[in-house]
PDB file of C-alpha atoms in Angstrom:
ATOM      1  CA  UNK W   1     -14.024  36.485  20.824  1.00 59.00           C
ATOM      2  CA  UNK W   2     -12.214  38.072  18.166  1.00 69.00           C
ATOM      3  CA  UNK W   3     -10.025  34.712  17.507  1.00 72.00           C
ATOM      4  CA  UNK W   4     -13.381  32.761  17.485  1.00 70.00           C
ATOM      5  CA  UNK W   5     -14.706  35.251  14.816  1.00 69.00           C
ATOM      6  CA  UNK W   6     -11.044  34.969  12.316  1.00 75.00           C
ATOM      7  CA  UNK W   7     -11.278  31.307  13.094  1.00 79.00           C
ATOM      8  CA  UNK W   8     -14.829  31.373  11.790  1.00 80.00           C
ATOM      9  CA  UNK W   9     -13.995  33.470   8.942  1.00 84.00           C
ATOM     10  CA  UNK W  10     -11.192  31.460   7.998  1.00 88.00           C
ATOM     11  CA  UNK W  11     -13.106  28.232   7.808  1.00 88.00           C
ATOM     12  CA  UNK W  12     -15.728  29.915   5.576  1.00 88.00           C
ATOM     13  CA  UNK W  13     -13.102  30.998   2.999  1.00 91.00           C
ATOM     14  CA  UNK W  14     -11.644  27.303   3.141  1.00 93.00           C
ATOM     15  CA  UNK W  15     -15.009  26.150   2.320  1.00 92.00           C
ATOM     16  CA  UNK W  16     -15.345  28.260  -0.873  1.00 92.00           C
ATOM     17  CA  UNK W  17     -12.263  27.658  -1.543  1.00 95.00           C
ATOM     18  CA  UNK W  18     -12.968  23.718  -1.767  1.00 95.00           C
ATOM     19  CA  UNK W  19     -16.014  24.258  -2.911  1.00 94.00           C
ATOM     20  CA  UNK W  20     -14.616  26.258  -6.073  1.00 93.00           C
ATOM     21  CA  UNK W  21     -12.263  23.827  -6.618  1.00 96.00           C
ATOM     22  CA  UNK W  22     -14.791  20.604  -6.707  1.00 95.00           C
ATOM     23  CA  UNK W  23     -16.843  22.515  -9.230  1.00 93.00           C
ATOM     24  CA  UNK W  24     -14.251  23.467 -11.913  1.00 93.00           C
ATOM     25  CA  UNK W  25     -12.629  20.035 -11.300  1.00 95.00           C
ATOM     26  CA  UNK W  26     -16.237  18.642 -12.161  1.00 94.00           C
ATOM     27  CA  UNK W  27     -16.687  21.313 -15.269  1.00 90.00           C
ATOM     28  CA  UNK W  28     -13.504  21.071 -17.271  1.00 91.00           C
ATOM     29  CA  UNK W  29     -12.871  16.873 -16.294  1.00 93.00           C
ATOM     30  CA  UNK W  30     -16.118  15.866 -16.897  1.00 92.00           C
ATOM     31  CA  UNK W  31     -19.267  18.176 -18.476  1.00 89.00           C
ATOM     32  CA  UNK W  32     -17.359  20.782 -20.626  1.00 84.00           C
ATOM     33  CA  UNK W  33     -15.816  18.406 -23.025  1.00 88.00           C
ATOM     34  CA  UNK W  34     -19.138  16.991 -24.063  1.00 85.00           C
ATOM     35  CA  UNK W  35     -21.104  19.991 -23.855  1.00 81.00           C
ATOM     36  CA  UNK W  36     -23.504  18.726 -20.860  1.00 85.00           C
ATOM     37  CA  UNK W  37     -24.153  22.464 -19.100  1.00 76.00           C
ATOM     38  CA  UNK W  38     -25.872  21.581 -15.182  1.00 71.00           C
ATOM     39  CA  UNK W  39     -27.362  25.534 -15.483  1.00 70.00           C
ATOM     40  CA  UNK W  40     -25.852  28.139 -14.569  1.00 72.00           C
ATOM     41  CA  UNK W  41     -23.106  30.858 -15.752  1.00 77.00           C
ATOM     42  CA  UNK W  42     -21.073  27.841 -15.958  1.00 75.00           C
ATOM     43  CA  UNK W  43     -23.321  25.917 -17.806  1.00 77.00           C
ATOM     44  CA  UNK W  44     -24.141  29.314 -20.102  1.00 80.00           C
ATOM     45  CA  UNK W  45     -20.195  29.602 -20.770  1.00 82.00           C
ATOM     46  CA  UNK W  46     -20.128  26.126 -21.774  1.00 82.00           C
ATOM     47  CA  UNK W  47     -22.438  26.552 -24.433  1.00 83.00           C
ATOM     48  CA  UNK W  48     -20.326  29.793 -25.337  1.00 85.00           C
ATOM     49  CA  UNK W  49     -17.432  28.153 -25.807  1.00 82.00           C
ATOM     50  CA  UNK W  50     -19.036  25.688 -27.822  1.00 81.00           C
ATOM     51  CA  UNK W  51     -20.487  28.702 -30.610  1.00 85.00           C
ATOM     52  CA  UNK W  52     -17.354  30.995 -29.928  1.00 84.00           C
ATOM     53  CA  UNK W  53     -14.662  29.228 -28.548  1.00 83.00           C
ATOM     54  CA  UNK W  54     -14.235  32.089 -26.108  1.00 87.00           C
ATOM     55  CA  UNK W  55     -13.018  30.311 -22.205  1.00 86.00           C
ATOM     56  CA  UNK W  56     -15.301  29.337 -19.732  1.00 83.00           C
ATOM     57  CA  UNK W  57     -13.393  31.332 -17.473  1.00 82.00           C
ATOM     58  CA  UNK W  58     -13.627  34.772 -19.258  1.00 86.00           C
ATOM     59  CA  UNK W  59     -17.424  34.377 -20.050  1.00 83.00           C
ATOM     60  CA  UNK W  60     -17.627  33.338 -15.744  1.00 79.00           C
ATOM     61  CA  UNK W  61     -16.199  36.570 -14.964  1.00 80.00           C
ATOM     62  CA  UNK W  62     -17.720  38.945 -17.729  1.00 82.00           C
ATOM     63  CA  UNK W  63     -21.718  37.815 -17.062  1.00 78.00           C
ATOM     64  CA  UNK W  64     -21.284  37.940 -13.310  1.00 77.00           C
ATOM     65  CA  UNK W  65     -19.764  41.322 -12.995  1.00 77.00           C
ATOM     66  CA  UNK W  66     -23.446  43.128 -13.224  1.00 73.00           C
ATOM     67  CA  UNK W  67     -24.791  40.005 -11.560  1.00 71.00           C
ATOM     68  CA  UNK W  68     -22.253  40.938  -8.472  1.00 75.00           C
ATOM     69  CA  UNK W  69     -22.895  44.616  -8.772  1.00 74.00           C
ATOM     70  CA  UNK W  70     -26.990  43.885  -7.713  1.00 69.00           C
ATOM     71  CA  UNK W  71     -25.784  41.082  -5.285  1.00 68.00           C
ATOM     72  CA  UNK W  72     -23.644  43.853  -3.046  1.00 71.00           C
ATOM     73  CA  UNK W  73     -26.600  46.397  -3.254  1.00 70.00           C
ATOM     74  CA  UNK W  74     -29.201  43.903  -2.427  1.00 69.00           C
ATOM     75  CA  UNK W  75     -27.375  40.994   0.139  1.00 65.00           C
ATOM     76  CA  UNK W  76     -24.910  43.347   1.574  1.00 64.00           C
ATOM     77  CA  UNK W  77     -21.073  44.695   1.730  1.00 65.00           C
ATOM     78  CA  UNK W  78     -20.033  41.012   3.431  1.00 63.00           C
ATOM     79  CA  UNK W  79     -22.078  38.954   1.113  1.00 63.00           C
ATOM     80  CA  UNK W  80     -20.656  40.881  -2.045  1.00 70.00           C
ATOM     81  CA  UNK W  81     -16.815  40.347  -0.598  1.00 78.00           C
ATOM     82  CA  UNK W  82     -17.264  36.549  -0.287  1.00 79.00           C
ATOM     83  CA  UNK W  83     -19.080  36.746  -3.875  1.00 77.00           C
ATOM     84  CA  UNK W  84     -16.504  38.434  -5.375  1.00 80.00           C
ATOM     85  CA  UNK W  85     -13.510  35.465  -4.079  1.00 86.00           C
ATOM     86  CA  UNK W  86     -15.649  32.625  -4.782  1.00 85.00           C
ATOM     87  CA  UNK W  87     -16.314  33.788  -8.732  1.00 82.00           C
ATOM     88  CA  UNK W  88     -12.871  35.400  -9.007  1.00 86.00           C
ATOM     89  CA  UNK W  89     -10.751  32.102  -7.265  1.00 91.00           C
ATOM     90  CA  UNK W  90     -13.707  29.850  -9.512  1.00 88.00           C
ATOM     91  CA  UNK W  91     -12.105  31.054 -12.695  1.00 86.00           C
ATOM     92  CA  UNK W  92      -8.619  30.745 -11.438  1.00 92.00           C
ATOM     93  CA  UNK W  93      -9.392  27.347 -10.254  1.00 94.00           C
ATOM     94  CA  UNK W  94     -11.737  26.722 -14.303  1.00 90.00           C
ATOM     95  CA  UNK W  95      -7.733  27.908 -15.943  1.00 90.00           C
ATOM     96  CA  UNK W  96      -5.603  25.993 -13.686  1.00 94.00           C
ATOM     97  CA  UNK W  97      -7.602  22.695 -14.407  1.00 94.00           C
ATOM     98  CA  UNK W  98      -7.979  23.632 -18.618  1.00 90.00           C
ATOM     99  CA  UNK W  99      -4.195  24.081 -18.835  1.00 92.00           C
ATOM    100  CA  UNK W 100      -3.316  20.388 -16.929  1.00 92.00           C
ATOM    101  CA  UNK W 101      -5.558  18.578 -19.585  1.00 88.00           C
ATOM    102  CA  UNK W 102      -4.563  21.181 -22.239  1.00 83.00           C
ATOM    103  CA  UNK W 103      -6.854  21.964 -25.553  1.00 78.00           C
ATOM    104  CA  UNK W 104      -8.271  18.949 -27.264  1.00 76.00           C
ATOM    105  CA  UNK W 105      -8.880  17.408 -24.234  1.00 84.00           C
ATOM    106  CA  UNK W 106     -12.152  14.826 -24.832  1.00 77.00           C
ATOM    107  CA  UNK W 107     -13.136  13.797 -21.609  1.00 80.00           C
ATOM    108  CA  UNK W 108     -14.810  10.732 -20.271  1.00 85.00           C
ATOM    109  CA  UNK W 109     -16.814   9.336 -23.636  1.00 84.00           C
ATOM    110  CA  UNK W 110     -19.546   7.834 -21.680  1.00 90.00           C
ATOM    111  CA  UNK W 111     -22.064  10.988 -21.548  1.00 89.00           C
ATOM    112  CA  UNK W 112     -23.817   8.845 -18.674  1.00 92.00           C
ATOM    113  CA  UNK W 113     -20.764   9.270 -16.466  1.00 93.00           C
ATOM    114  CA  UNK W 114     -20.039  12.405 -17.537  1.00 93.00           C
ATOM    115  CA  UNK W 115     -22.877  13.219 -16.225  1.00 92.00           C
ATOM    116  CA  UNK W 116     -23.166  11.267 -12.829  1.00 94.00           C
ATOM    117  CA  UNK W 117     -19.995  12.540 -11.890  1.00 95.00           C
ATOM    118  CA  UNK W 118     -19.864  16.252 -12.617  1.00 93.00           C
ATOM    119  CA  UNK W 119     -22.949  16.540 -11.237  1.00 93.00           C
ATOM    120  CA  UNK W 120     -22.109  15.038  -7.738  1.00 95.00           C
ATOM    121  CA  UNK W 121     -18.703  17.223  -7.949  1.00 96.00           C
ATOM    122  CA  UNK W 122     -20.623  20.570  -9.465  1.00 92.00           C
ATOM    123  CA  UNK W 123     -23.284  19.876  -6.767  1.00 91.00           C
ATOM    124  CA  UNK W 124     -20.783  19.223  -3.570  1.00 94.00           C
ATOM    125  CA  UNK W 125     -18.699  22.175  -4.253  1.00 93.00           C
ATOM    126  CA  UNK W 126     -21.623  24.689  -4.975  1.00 88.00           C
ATOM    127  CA  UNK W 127     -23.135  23.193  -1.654  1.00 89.00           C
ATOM    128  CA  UNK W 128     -19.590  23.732   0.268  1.00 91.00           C
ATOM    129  CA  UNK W 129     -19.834  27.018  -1.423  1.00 89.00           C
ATOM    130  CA  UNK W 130     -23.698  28.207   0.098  1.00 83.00           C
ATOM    131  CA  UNK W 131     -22.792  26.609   3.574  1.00 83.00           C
ATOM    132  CA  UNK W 132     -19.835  29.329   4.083  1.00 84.00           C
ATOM    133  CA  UNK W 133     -22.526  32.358   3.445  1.00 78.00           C
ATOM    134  CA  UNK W 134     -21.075  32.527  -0.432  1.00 76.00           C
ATOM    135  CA  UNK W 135     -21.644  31.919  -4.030  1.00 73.00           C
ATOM    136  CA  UNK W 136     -19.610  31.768  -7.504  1.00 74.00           C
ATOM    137  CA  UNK W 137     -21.649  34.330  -9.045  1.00 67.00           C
ATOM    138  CA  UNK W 138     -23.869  33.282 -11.944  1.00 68.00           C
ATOM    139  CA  UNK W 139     -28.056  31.521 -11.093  1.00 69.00           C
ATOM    140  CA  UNK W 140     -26.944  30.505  -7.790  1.00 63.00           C
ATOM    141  CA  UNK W 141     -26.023  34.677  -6.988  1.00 68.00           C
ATOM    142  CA  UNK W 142     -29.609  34.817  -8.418  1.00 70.00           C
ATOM    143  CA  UNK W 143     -31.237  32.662  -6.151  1.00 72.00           C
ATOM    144  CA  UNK W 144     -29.479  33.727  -3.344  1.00 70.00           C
ATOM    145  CA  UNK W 145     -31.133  37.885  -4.225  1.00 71.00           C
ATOM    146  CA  UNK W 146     -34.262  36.263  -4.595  1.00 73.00           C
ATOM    147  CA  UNK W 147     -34.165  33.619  -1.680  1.00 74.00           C
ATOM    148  CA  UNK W 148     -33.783  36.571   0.322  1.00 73.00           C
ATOM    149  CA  UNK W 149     -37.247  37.483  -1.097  1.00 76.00           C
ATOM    150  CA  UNK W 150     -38.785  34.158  -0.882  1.00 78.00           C
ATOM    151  CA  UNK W 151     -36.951  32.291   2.223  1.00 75.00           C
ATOM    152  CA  UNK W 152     -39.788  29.186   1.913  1.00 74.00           C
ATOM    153  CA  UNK W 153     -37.462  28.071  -1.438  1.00 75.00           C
ATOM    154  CA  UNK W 154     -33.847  26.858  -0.973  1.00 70.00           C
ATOM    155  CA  UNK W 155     -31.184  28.632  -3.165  1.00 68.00           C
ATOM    156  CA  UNK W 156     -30.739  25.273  -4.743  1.00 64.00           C
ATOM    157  CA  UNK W 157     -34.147  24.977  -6.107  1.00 70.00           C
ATOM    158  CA  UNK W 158     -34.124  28.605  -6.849  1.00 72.00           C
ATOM    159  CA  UNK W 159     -31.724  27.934  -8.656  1.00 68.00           C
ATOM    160  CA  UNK W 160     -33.158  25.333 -10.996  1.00 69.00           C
ATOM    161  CA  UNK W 161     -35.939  27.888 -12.561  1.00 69.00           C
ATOM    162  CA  UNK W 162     -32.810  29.664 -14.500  1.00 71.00           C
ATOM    163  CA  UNK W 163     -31.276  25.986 -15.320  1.00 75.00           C
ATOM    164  CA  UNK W 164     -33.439  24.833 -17.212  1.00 74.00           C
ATOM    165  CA  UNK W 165     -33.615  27.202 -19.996  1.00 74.00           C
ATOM    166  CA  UNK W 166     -29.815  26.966 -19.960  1.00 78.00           C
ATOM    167  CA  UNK W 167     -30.002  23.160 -20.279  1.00 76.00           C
ATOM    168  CA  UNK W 168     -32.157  23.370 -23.406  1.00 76.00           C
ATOM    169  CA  UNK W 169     -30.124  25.696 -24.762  1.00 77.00           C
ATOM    170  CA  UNK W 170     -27.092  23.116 -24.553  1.00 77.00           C
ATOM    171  CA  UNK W 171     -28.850  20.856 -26.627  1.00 76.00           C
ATOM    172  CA  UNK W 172     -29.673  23.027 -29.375  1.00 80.00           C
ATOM    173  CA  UNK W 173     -26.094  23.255 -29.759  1.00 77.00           C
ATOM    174  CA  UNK W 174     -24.746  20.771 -29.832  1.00 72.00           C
ATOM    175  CA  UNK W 175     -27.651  19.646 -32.110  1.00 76.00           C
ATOM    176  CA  UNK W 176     -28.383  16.255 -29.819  1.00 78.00           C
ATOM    177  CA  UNK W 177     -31.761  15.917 -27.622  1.00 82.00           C
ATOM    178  CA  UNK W 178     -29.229  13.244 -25.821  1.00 84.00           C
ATOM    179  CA  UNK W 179     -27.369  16.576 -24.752  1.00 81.00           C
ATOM    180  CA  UNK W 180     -30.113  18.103 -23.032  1.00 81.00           C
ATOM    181  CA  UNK W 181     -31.250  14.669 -21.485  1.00 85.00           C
ATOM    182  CA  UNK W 182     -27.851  14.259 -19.752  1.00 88.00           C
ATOM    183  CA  UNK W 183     -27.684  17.774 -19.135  1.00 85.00           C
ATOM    184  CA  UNK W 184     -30.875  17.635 -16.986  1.00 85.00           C
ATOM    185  CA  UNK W 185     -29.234  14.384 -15.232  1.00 90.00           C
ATOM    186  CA  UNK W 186     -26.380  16.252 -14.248  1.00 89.00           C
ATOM    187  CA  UNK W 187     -28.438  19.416 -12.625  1.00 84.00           C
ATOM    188  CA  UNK W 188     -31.069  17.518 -11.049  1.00 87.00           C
ATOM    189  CA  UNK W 189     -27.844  15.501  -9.356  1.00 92.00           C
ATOM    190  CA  UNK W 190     -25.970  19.109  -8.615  1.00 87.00           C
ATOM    191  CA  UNK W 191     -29.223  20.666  -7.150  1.00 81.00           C
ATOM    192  CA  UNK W 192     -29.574  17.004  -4.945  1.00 87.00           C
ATOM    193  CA  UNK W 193     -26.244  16.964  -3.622  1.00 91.00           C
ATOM    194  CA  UNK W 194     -26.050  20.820  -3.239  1.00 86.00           C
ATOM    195  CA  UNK W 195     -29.658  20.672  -1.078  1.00 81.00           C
ATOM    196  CA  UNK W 196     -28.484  17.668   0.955  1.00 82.00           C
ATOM    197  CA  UNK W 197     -24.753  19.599   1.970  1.00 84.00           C
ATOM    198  CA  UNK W 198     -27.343  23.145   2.612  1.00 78.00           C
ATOM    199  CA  UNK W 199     -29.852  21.572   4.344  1.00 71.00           C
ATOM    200  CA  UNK W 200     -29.472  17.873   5.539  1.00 64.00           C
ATOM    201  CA  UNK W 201     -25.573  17.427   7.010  1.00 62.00           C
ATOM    202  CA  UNK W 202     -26.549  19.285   9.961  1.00 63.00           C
ATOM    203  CA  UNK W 203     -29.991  17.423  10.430  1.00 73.00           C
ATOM    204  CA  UNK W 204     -30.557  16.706  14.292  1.00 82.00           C
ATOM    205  CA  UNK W 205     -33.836  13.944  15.605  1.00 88.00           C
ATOM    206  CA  UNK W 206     -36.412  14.808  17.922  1.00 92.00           C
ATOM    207  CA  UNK W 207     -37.372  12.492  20.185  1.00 94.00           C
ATOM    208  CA  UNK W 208     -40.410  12.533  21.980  1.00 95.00           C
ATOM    209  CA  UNK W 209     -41.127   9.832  24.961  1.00 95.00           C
ATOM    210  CA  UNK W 210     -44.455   8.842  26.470  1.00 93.00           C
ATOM    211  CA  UNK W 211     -43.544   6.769  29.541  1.00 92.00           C
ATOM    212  CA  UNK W 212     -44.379   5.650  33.225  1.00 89.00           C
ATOM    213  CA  UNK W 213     -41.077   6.774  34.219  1.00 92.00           C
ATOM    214  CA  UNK W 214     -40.527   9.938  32.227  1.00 92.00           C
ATOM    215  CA  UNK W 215     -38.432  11.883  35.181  1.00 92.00           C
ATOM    216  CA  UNK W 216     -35.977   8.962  35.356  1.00 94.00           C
ATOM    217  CA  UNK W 217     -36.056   8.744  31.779  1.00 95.00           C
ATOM    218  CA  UNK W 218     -35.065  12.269  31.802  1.00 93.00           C
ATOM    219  CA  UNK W 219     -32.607  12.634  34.343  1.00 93.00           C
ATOM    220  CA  UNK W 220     -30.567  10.063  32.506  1.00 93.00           C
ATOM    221  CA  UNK W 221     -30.193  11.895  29.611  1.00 93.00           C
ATOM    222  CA  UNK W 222     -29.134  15.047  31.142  1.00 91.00           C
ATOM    223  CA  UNK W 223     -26.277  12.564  32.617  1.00 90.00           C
ATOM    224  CA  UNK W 224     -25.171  10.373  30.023  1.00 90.00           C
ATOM    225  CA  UNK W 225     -26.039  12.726  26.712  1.00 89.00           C
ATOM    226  CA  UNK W 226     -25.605  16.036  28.381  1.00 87.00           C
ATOM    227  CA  UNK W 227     -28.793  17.296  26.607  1.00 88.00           C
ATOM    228  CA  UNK W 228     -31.818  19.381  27.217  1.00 89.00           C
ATOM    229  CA  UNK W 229     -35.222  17.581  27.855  1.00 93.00           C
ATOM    230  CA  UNK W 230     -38.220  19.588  27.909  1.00 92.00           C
ATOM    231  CA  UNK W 231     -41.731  17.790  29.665  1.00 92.00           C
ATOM    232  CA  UNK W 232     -44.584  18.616  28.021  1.00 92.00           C
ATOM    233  CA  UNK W 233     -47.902  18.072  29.731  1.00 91.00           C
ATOM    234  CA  UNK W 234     -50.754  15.506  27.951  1.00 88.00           C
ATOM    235  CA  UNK W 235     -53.674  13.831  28.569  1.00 83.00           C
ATOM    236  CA  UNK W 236     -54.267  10.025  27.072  1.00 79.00           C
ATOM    237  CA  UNK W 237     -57.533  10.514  24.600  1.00 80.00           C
ATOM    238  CA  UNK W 238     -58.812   6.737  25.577  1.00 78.00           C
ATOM    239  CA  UNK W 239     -58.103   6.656  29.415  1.00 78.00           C
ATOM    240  CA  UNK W 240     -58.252  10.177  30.322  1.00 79.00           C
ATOM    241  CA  UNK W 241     -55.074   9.967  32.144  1.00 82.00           C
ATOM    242  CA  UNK W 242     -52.867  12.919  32.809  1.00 85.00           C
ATOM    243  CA  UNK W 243     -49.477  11.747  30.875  1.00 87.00           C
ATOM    244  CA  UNK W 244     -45.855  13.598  30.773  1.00 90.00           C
ATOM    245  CA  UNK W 245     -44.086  13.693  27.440  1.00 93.00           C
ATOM    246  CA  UNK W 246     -40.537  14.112  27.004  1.00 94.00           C
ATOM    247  CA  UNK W 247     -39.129  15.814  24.072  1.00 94.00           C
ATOM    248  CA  UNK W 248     -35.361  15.921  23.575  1.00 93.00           C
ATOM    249  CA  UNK W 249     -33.281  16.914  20.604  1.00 92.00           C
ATOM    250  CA  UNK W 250     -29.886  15.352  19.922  1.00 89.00           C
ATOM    251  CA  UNK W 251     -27.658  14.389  16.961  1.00 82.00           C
ATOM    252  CA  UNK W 252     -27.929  11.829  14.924  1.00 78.00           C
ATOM    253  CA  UNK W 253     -24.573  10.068  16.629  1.00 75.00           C
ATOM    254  CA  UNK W 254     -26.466  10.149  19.772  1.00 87.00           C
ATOM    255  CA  UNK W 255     -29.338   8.197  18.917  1.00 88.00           C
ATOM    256  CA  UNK W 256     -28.364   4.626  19.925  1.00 88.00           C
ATOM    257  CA  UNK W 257     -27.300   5.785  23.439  1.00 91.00           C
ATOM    258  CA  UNK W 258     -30.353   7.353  23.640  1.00 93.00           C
ATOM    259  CA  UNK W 259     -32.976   4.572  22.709  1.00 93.00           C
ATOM    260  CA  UNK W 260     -31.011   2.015  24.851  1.00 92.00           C
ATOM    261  CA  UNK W 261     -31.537   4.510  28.017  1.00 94.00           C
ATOM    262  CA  UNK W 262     -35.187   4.490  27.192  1.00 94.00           C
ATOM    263  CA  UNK W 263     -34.899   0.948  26.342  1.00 92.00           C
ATOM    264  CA  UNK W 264     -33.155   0.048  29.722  1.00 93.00           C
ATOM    265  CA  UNK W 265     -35.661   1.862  31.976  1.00 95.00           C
ATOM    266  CA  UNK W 266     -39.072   1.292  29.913  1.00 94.00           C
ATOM    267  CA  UNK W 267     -38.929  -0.690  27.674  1.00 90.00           C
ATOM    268  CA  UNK W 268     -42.680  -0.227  27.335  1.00 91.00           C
ATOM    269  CA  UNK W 269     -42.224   3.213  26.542  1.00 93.00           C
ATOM    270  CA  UNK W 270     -43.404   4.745  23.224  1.00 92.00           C
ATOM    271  CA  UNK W 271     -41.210   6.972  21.444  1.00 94.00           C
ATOM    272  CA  UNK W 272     -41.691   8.707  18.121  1.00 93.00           C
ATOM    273  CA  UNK W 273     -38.718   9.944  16.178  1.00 92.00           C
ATOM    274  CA  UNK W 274     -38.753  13.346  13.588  1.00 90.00           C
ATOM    275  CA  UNK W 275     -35.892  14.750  11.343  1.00 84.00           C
ATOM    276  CA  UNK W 276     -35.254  18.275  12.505  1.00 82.00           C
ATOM    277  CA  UNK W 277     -33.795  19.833   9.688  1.00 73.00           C
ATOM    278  CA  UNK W 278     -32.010  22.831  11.722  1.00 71.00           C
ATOM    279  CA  UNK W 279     -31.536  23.557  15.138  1.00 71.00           C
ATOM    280  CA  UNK W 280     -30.578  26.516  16.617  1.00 69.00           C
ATOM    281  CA  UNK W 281     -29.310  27.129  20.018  1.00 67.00           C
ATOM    282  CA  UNK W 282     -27.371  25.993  23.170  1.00 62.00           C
ATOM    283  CA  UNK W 283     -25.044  22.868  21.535  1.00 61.00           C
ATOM    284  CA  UNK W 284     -26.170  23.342  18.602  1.00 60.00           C
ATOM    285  CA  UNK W 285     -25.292  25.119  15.488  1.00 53.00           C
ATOM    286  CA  UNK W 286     -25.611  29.183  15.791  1.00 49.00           C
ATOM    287  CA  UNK W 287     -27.417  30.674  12.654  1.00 43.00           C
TER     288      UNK W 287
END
């Protein structure tokens, strides 16, 4: 037990880790040098920089210190710890990448691009980031305190709200509405990417079977996909007949196997397919 939990624990700080890394990478290579902020502290110290020249990594660490201090008190002594590495290695990670290109550095000149791609980077490692349990401080700390309060709204989109006025902000700057327009590209791309890594990689399909040979049907799952199948009891509106539905819920990799079983026993059978967006539970992912 206690090498499942270190294992577990380990992965989760390997994850931030990545995560931070992906999201400087995609600050300082691609959005920094022309000014496009995707939200955030990050974003915020971009525009900083810009007025002041002060880092992106000193402004990352000065704004979230009070932002961490009401994250521990409100999400909890674990929550703060992993809040604490993911902002602290995300500045380490902002410096390391700022001294390879060095000062002057101009970036890719095609805002478009800049855009596209430090988006899908910013988004992927700030979604690698929330699946470990952690954030790098800043909006996304934020909507983690207040997706605690309102569970309905991924951190992601949470997220967004605080953006926004952040991604105005970088246009004023730089003096460009182009700078805003881009700069709403890139966080409508992060808050994509980081929603599909939260919420979609893990996705499962339900699969529910109306058939003449449902207990067949059934049994061959159990053998050949080594999954649950529950029977659920219906009556036909037209005929009146008494009918036996079979719902199962596998992964995605599964689902060929399991529409040619159906296929080979009935193929008169009528199946409907759903996205389950989380499963918890025997074979499946523990919350």
């Amino acid at each position: 037990m206690r090498e499942r939990f270190v294992s577990s624990v380990f992965l989760e700080y390997m994850l931030i880790t990545v995560g931070s890394a992906l999201l400087a990478f995609g600050l300082v290579f691609f959005l920094e040098p022309n000014t496009i902020a995707p939200g955030g502290v990050t974003g915020l110290a971009i525009i900083i920089q810009k007025i002041s020249g002060i880092p992106i990594d000193i402004t990352n660490l000065a704004i979230n210190i009070p932002l961490f201090i009401l994250g521990l008190a409100t999400l909890g002594k674990y929550f703060g710890i992993k809040t604490a590495y993911g902002t602290l290695i995300l500045s380490v990670f902002i410096r390391f990448f700022m001294n390879i290109v060095g000062p002057g550095y101009v970036g890719v000149e095609d805002m478009l691009l800049s855009a596209l791609y430090g988006g899908v980077l910013v988004g992927a490692g700030i979604g690698f980031v929330f699946k470990a349990g952690g954030t790098t401080g800043g909006t996304d700390l934020a909507g983690a305190i207040l997706n605690k309060y309102i569970p309905s709204i991924s951190i992601p989109k949470l997220m967004m709200g605080f953006d926004l006025m952040i991604v105005a902000a970088a246009g004023i700057v730089n003096r460009k509405i182009e700078t805003s327009l881009y700069s709403i590209i890139a966080l409508y791309i992060t808050v994509k990417i980081a929603d599909f890594i939260v919420e979609d990689l893990n996705y499962a399909k339900a699969f529910y079977i109306i058939s003449d040979n449902p207990h067949e049907i059934g049994s061959e799952i159990l053998k050949t996909l080594n999954r649950g199948v529950t029977v659920l009891k219906a009556q036909g509106m037209y005929t009146g007949s008494e009918k036996e539905v079979l719902l199962c819920v596998i992964n995605r990799s599964q689902m060929t196997k399991l529409k040619d079983i159906v296929r080979k026993i009935d193929e008169n059978a009528f199946v409907m397919v759903t996205t389950v967006h989380e499963v918890l539970g025997e074979g499946f992912m523990k919350k």
